[in-house]
């Protein structure tokens, strides 16, 4: 099957949706499908052979974060040309409610079109204003996928219709083995955090506050952005900044407890799945998406969302109990198997087969 995939966010900036699309593309290629991805990217960006750049992205506030998207005449022209030349069996758009390439692709194409919705959201003034534009795009869809119950509920409540639930994926084998970072390694006192440091909903301020209450612990932080570390804990905190994929995996193997203190806006929790694949002991806020991935606490410990004292209390217990950490690690390795891309990609292909069974190929829509 010849599949065209539309990524809404800049290809050269780390992010969960971009990683999902890259992993899906590679999984489909491994299963024998032909894949082309179009994504925001500067003309000088280094891209994999299966990715086409649609022009430089600009930062836009979206869903409590700042995403880098493309939306304009140049991007629209490149999307239309990509569709004309692609001769795709199916077009797979990610986040079609985001004002980026997905909307442009919906307008430019007709035929079998599938969309994946990653984010959960609430009705807002911005959505109300944009609803006519968004509905014109959604009406083109032949099939809809949500990566979580939260994302599916948001979509159905706001726009109606039916949606297939297929969770995010993770390439489990990529994370299972790695050497710890130099100077690190599970030592009974190391906590870890991975995420955008200056994005409030990632919860780093909650974790830093908790560190004040765990004087025996040290903290390893990886991710883009800047953060002010309190002087009282500065000598126990290591900032790696943005890391390579290889060093990210090594970071998971460098900690005793991986902490995900996210306060909301998460529909799945790809960092949890990655950490679980690495066999890390996970401690996460009890937001719905994280509870689901961790099996309500069977495959990782949970603490009350936003509560630094609760985080500190649970972290102290885990650091002091290597047997419990080992048990949670074993449970995590088992639980994460259902999210392996070898399984998830096959479920996605079934959706492709459904929407292409009674339709022609993807064509340019000359009426838009």
Coordinates of C-alpha atoms in Angstrom, one line a residue:
X1 CA 0.0 0.0 0.0
X2 CA 1.2 3.5 -0.9
X3 CA 0.6 5.8 2.2
X4 CA 1.0 9.5 2.4
X5 CA 1.3 10.8 6.0
X6 CA 0.9 14.4 7.0
X7 CA 2.8 15.7 10.1
X8 CA 1.6 19.0 11.6
X9 CA 4.6 19.9 13.6
X10 CA 8.2 20.8 12.7
X11 CA 10.3 17.7 11.9
X12 CA 13.5 19.0 13.4
X13 CA 11.9 19.7 16.9
X14 CA 11.4 16.8 19.3
X15 CA 7.8 16.0 20.2
X16 CA 5.4 13.2 20.8
X17 CA 3.4 13.5 17.6
X18 CA 6.4 13.8 15.4
X19 CA 8.0 10.8 17.0
X20 CA 4.7 8.8 16.6
X21 CA 4.7 9.6 12.9
X22 CA 8.3 8.8 12.4
X23 CA 7.9 5.4 14.2
X24 CA 4.7 4.6 12.3
X25 CA 6.4 5.4 9.0
X26 CA 9.3 3.1 9.8
X27 CA 7.0 0.4 11.0
X28 CA 4.9 0.5 7.8
X29 CA 8.1 0.5 5.6
X30 CA 9.3 -2.6 7.6
X31 CA 6.0 -4.3 6.8
X32 CA 6.5 -3.7 3.1
X33 CA 4.4 -0.6 2.5
X34 CA 5.5 2.5 0.5
X35 CA 5.5 5.6 2.7
X36 CA 5.9 9.4 2.1
X37 CA 5.7 11.9 4.9
X38 CA 5.3 15.7 4.5
X39 CA 6.2 17.9 7.5
X40 CA 7.1 21.5 8.3
X41 CA 10.8 21.9 7.8
X42 CA 13.3 24.5 6.6
X43 CA 14.8 24.0 3.1
X44 CA 18.2 23.4 4.8
X45 CA 16.9 20.7 7.2
X46 CA 18.4 17.3 7.1
X47 CA 15.4 14.9 6.5
X48 CA 15.1 11.1 6.1
X49 CA 14.5 10.0 2.5
X50 CA 10.8 9.4 3.2
X51 CA 10.2 12.9 4.4
X52 CA 9.4 16.0 2.3
X53 CA 9.7 19.5 3.7
X54 CA 6.8 21.9 3.4
X55 CA 8.5 25.1 4.4
X56 CA 9.8 26.6 7.6
X57 CA 7.6 26.4 10.7
X58 CA 6.6 29.2 13.1
X59 CA 5.9 28.9 16.8
X60 CA 2.2 28.9 17.7
X61 CA 0.6 28.6 21.2
X62 CA -1.6 25.5 21.1
X63 CA -3.2 23.3 23.9
X64 CA -1.1 24.6 26.7
X65 CA 2.1 24.3 24.7
X66 CA 4.0 26.0 21.9
X67 CA 4.1 24.1 18.7
X68 CA 5.9 24.8 15.5
X69 CA 3.6 24.6 12.5
X70 CA 3.3 25.7 8.8
X71 CA 0.2 27.4 7.4
X72 CA 0.4 29.6 4.4
X73 CA 0.6 29.9 0.6
X74 CA 4.0 28.3 0.2
X75 CA 3.1 25.3 2.5
X76 CA -0.3 25.0 0.7
X77 CA 1.4 24.8 -2.7
X78 CA 3.9 22.2 -1.5
X79 CA 1.2 20.1 0.0
X80 CA -0.8 20.2 -3.2
X81 CA 2.2 19.3 -5.3
X82 CA 3.1 16.4 -2.9
X83 CA -0.5 15.0 -3.3
X84 CA -0.4 15.4 -7.1
X85 CA 2.9 13.5 -7.3
X86 CA 2.2 10.9 -4.6
X87 CA -0.3 8.7 -6.2
X88 CA -1.3 7.5 -2.7
X89 CA -3.7 4.7 -1.9
X90 CA -4.6 6.5 1.4
X91 CA -3.8 9.8 3.0
X92 CA -3.1 9.8 6.8
X93 CA -3.4 13.1 8.5
X94 CA -2.3 13.7 12.1
X95 CA -4.1 16.4 14.2
X96 CA -6.4 17.8 11.5
X97 CA -7.8 20.3 14.1
X98 CA -4.4 22.0 14.3
X99 CA -4.0 25.0 11.9
X100 CA -1.1 23.4 10.0
X101 CA -0.5 21.0 7.1
X102 CA -3.3 18.6 8.0
X103 CA -6.0 21.2 7.3
X104 CA -4.2 22.2 4.1
X105 CA -4.1 18.5 3.0
X106 CA -7.8 18.0 3.7
X107 CA -8.6 20.9 1.5
X108 CA -6.3 19.8 -1.2
X109 CA -7.2 16.1 -1.5
X110 CA -10.2 13.8 -2.0
X111 CA -10.5 10.1 -1.7
X112 CA -9.5 7.7 1.2
X113 CA -8.4 10.0 4.0
X114 CA -7.7 8.9 7.6
X115 CA -7.0 11.2 10.5
X116 CA -5.4 10.5 13.9
X117 CA -6.3 12.7 16.8
X118 CA -3.6 12.8 19.5
X119 CA -4.7 15.6 21.9
X120 CA -7.6 15.9 24.3
X121 CA -9.1 19.3 24.4
X122 CA -12.0 21.3 25.7
X123 CA -14.4 23.6 23.9
X124 CA -12.8 27.0 23.6
X125 CA -13.5 30.4 22.0
X126 CA -10.7 29.6 19.4
X127 CA -12.3 26.3 18.5
X128 CA -15.8 28.0 18.2
X129 CA -14.4 30.6 15.9
X130 CA -12.5 28.1 13.7
X131 CA -15.3 25.5 13.7
X132 CA -16.6 26.2 10.1
X133 CA -13.0 25.8 8.8
X134 CA -12.4 22.7 10.9
X135 CA -15.7 21.0 9.8
X136 CA -14.8 21.6 6.2
X137 CA -11.7 19.5 6.8
X138 CA -13.3 16.9 8.9
X139 CA -16.0 16.3 6.3
X140 CA -13.3 14.9 4.0
X141 CA -12.3 12.1 6.4
X142 CA -13.1 8.5 5.6
X143 CA -11.8 7.2 8.9
X144 CA -10.8 8.6 12.3
X145 CA -8.4 7.3 14.9
X146 CA -7.9 8.5 18.5
X147 CA -4.8 7.5 20.5
X148 CA -6.6 7.6 23.8
X149 CA -10.1 7.6 25.4
X150 CA -9.6 11.2 26.3
X151 CA -8.8 12.2 22.7
X152 CA -11.7 10.2 21.4
X153 CA -14.1 11.7 24.0
X154 CA -13.1 15.2 23.1
X155 CA -13.6 14.6 19.4
X156 CA -17.0 12.9 19.7
X157 CA -18.3 15.5 22.1
X158 CA -17.2 18.5 20.0
X159 CA -17.8 17.2 16.5
X160 CA -19.8 13.9 16.7
X161 CA -19.1 10.9 14.6
X162 CA -17.4 7.6 15.3
X163 CA -13.7 7.1 16.1
X164 CA -11.5 4.0 16.3
X165 CA -9.2 3.8 19.4
X166 CA -5.6 2.8 18.6
X167 CA -3.0 3.8 21.2
X168 CA 0.3 5.4 20.6
X169 CA 3.2 3.0 19.8
X170 CA 6.7 2.6 20.9
X171 CA 9.5 0.6 19.4
X172 CA 10.2 -1.5 22.5
X173 CA 13.4 -3.1 21.3
X174 CA 15.0 0.3 20.7
X175 CA 14.9 1.0 24.5
X176 CA 15.6 -2.4 26.1
X177 CA 19.4 -2.1 26.3
X178 CA 21.8 0.8 26.7
X179 CA 24.8 1.9 28.8
X180 CA 24.0 4.5 31.5
X181 CA 25.4 8.0 30.9
X182 CA 28.9 8.6 32.2
X183 CA 28.8 9.3 36.0
X184 CA 25.3 7.9 36.3
X185 CA 23.7 4.5 36.8
X186 CA 21.1 3.2 39.1
X187 CA 22.5 3.8 42.6
X188 CA 19.4 3.9 44.8
X189 CA 19.1 7.7 44.8
X190 CA 18.7 9.0 41.2
X191 CA 15.4 10.4 39.9
X192 CA 15.0 11.3 36.2
X193 CA 12.8 13.7 34.1
X194 CA 12.5 14.0 30.4
X195 CA 10.5 16.8 28.7
X196 CA 10.4 20.5 27.8
X197 CA 11.7 22.2 30.9
X198 CA 10.0 25.5 30.4
X199 CA 6.5 24.1 29.6
X200 CA 4.4 24.2 32.8
X201 CA 2.1 21.3 32.0
X202 CA 5.2 19.0 31.9
X203 CA 5.3 19.4 35.7
X204 CA 9.0 20.1 36.3
X205 CA 8.2 22.8 39.0
X206 CA 6.3 20.2 41.0
X207 CA 9.3 17.8 40.8
X208 CA 11.8 20.6 41.8
X209 CA 9.6 21.4 44.8
X210 CA 9.5 17.7 45.8
X211 CA 13.3 17.6 45.5
X212 CA 13.5 20.0 48.5
X213 CA 11.8 17.2 50.5
X214 CA 14.1 14.4 49.4
X215 CA 17.6 15.5 50.5
X216 CA 19.0 12.0 49.8
X217 CA 18.0 12.1 46.1
X218 CA 19.7 13.5 43.0
X219 CA 17.9 14.5 39.8
X220 CA 18.8 14.0 36.1
X221 CA 16.9 16.3 33.7
X222 CA 16.9 16.0 29.9
X223 CA 14.9 18.2 27.4
X224 CA 14.9 21.5 25.7
X225 CA 14.2 24.9 27.3
X226 CA 15.4 26.7 30.3
X227 CA 14.6 26.4 34.0
X228 CA 15.8 28.1 37.2
X229 CA 17.0 25.5 39.7
X230 CA 16.6 26.6 43.3
X231 CA 20.0 27.2 45.0
X232 CA 19.2 24.8 47.8
X233 CA 19.1 21.8 45.4
X234 CA 21.4 22.9 42.6
X235 CA 24.3 20.6 43.6
X236 CA 22.0 17.6 43.3
X237 CA 20.5 18.4 39.9
X238 CA 22.2 17.7 36.5
X239 CA 20.8 19.5 33.4
X240 CA 21.6 17.7 30.1
X241 CA 19.5 20.0 27.8
X242 CA 18.3 18.6 24.5
X243 CA 19.8 15.1 24.0
X244 CA 20.2 12.8 21.0
X245 CA 17.9 9.8 20.7
X246 CA 20.8 7.6 21.8
X247 CA 21.5 9.6 24.9
X248 CA 17.7 9.8 25.7
X249 CA 17.7 6.0 25.8
X250 CA 20.8 6.0 28.0
X251 CA 19.2 8.5 30.3
X252 CA 16.3 6.0 30.9
X253 CA 18.9 3.5 32.0
X254 CA 20.7 6.0 34.2
X255 CA 18.0 6.5 36.9
X256 CA 16.4 4.5 39.7
X257 CA 13.0 6.1 39.2
X258 CA 11.7 7.9 36.1
X259 CA 9.3 10.7 37.2
X260 CA 6.5 12.0 34.9
X261 CA 4.9 14.9 36.9
X262 CA 2.8 16.2 34.0
X263 CA -0.2 18.2 35.2
X264 CA -2.5 17.7 32.2
X265 CA -3.0 18.0 28.5
X266 CA -1.6 14.5 27.9
X267 CA -3.7 12.0 25.9
X268 CA -1.3 9.0 26.2
X269 CA 2.2 9.5 27.6
X270 CA 4.8 8.3 25.2
X271 CA 7.6 9.1 27.7
X272 CA 6.0 6.5 30.0
X273 CA 6.0 3.9 27.3
X274 CA 9.6 4.6 26.4
X275 CA 10.7 4.4 30.1
X276 CA 8.7 1.2 30.6
X277 CA 10.4 -0.3 27.5
X278 CA 13.7 0.5 29.1
X279 CA 12.7 -1.3 32.3
X280 CA 12.7 1.9 34.3
X281 CA 10.6 2.2 37.5
X282 CA 8.0 4.8 36.7
X283 CA 6.5 7.3 39.1
X284 CA 3.8 9.4 37.4
X285 CA 1.0 11.9 38.3
X286 CA -2.4 10.3 38.4
X287 CA -3.8 12.1 35.4
X288 CA -6.2 9.7 33.4
X289 CA -3.8 9.1 30.5
X290 CA -1.0 8.0 32.8
X291 CA -3.3 5.9 35.0
X292 CA -4.4 4.0 31.9
X293 CA -0.9 3.3 30.6
X294 CA 0.3 2.2 34.0
X295 CA -2.6 -0.1 34.6
X296 CA -3.9 2.0 37.5
X297 CA -0.6 1.6 39.3
X298 CA 0.2 -2.0 38.5
X299 CA 3.1 -1.1 36.1
X300 CA 4.2 2.0 37.9
X301 CA 3.6 4.1 40.9
X302 CA 1.2 7.1 41.0
X303 CA 0.9 10.3 43.0
X304 CA -1.7 13.0 43.3
X305 CA -1.4 15.4 40.4
X306 CA 0.3 18.6 41.3
X307 CA 1.1 17.5 44.9
X308 CA 4.9 17.9 45.5
X309 CA 4.6 16.4 49.0
X310 CA 2.8 13.3 47.6
X311 CA 5.5 13.0 44.9
X312 CA 8.3 13.3 47.4
X313 CA 6.7 10.7 49.7
X314 CA 6.2 8.1 47.0
X315 CA 9.7 8.8 45.6
X316 CA 11.3 8.2 49.0
X317 CA 9.4 4.9 49.3
X318 CA 10.6 3.7 45.9
X319 CA 14.2 4.7 46.4
X320 CA 14.2 2.8 49.7
X321 CA 12.6 -0.4 48.3
X322 CA 14.7 -2.0 45.5
X323 CA 12.4 -5.1 45.5
X324 CA 9.3 -3.0 44.7
X325 CA 11.2 -1.1 42.0
X326 CA 12.2 -4.4 40.4
X327 CA 8.6 -5.7 40.6
X328 CA 7.2 -2.6 38.9
X329 CA 10.0 -2.7 36.3
X330 CA 9.0 -6.3 35.4
X331 CA 5.3 -5.4 35.2
X332 CA 6.2 -2.4 33.0
X333 CA 8.1 -4.5 30.5
X334 CA 5.1 -6.8 30.2
X335 CA 2.5 -4.1 30.0
X336 CA 4.3 -2.1 27.3
X337 CA 4.3 -4.9 24.8
X338 CA 0.8 -4.1 23.6
X339 CA 2.0 -0.7 22.5
X340 CA 4.9 -2.1 20.4
X341 CA 4.7 -0.6 16.9
X342 CA 4.7 -4.1 15.3
X343 CA 1.2 -4.5 16.8
X344 CA 0.0 -0.9 16.5
X345 CA 1.0 -0.5 12.9
X346 CA -1.0 -3.6 11.9
X347 CA -4.1 -2.0 13.6
X348 CA -3.6 1.2 11.6
X349 CA -3.3 -0.8 8.4
X350 CA -6.7 -2.4 9.1
X351 CA -8.2 1.1 9.1
X352 CA -6.5 1.9 5.8
X353 CA -7.9 -1.3 4.3
X354 CA -11.4 -0.5 5.5
X355 CA -11.4 3.0 3.9
X356 CA -9.8 1.9 0.6
X357 CA -12.1 -1.1 0.1
X358 CA -14.8 0.9 -1.6
X359 CA -12.9 4.0 -2.8
X360 CA -10.4 5.0 -5.4
X361 CA -7.0 6.5 -4.9
X362 CA -6.2 9.8 -3.3
X363 CA -6.6 12.6 -5.8
X364 CA -6.2 16.4 -5.9
X365 CA -9.4 18.2 -5.1
X366 CA -9.6 20.8 -7.8
X367 CA -12.7 22.4 -6.3
X368 CA -10.8 23.7 -3.2

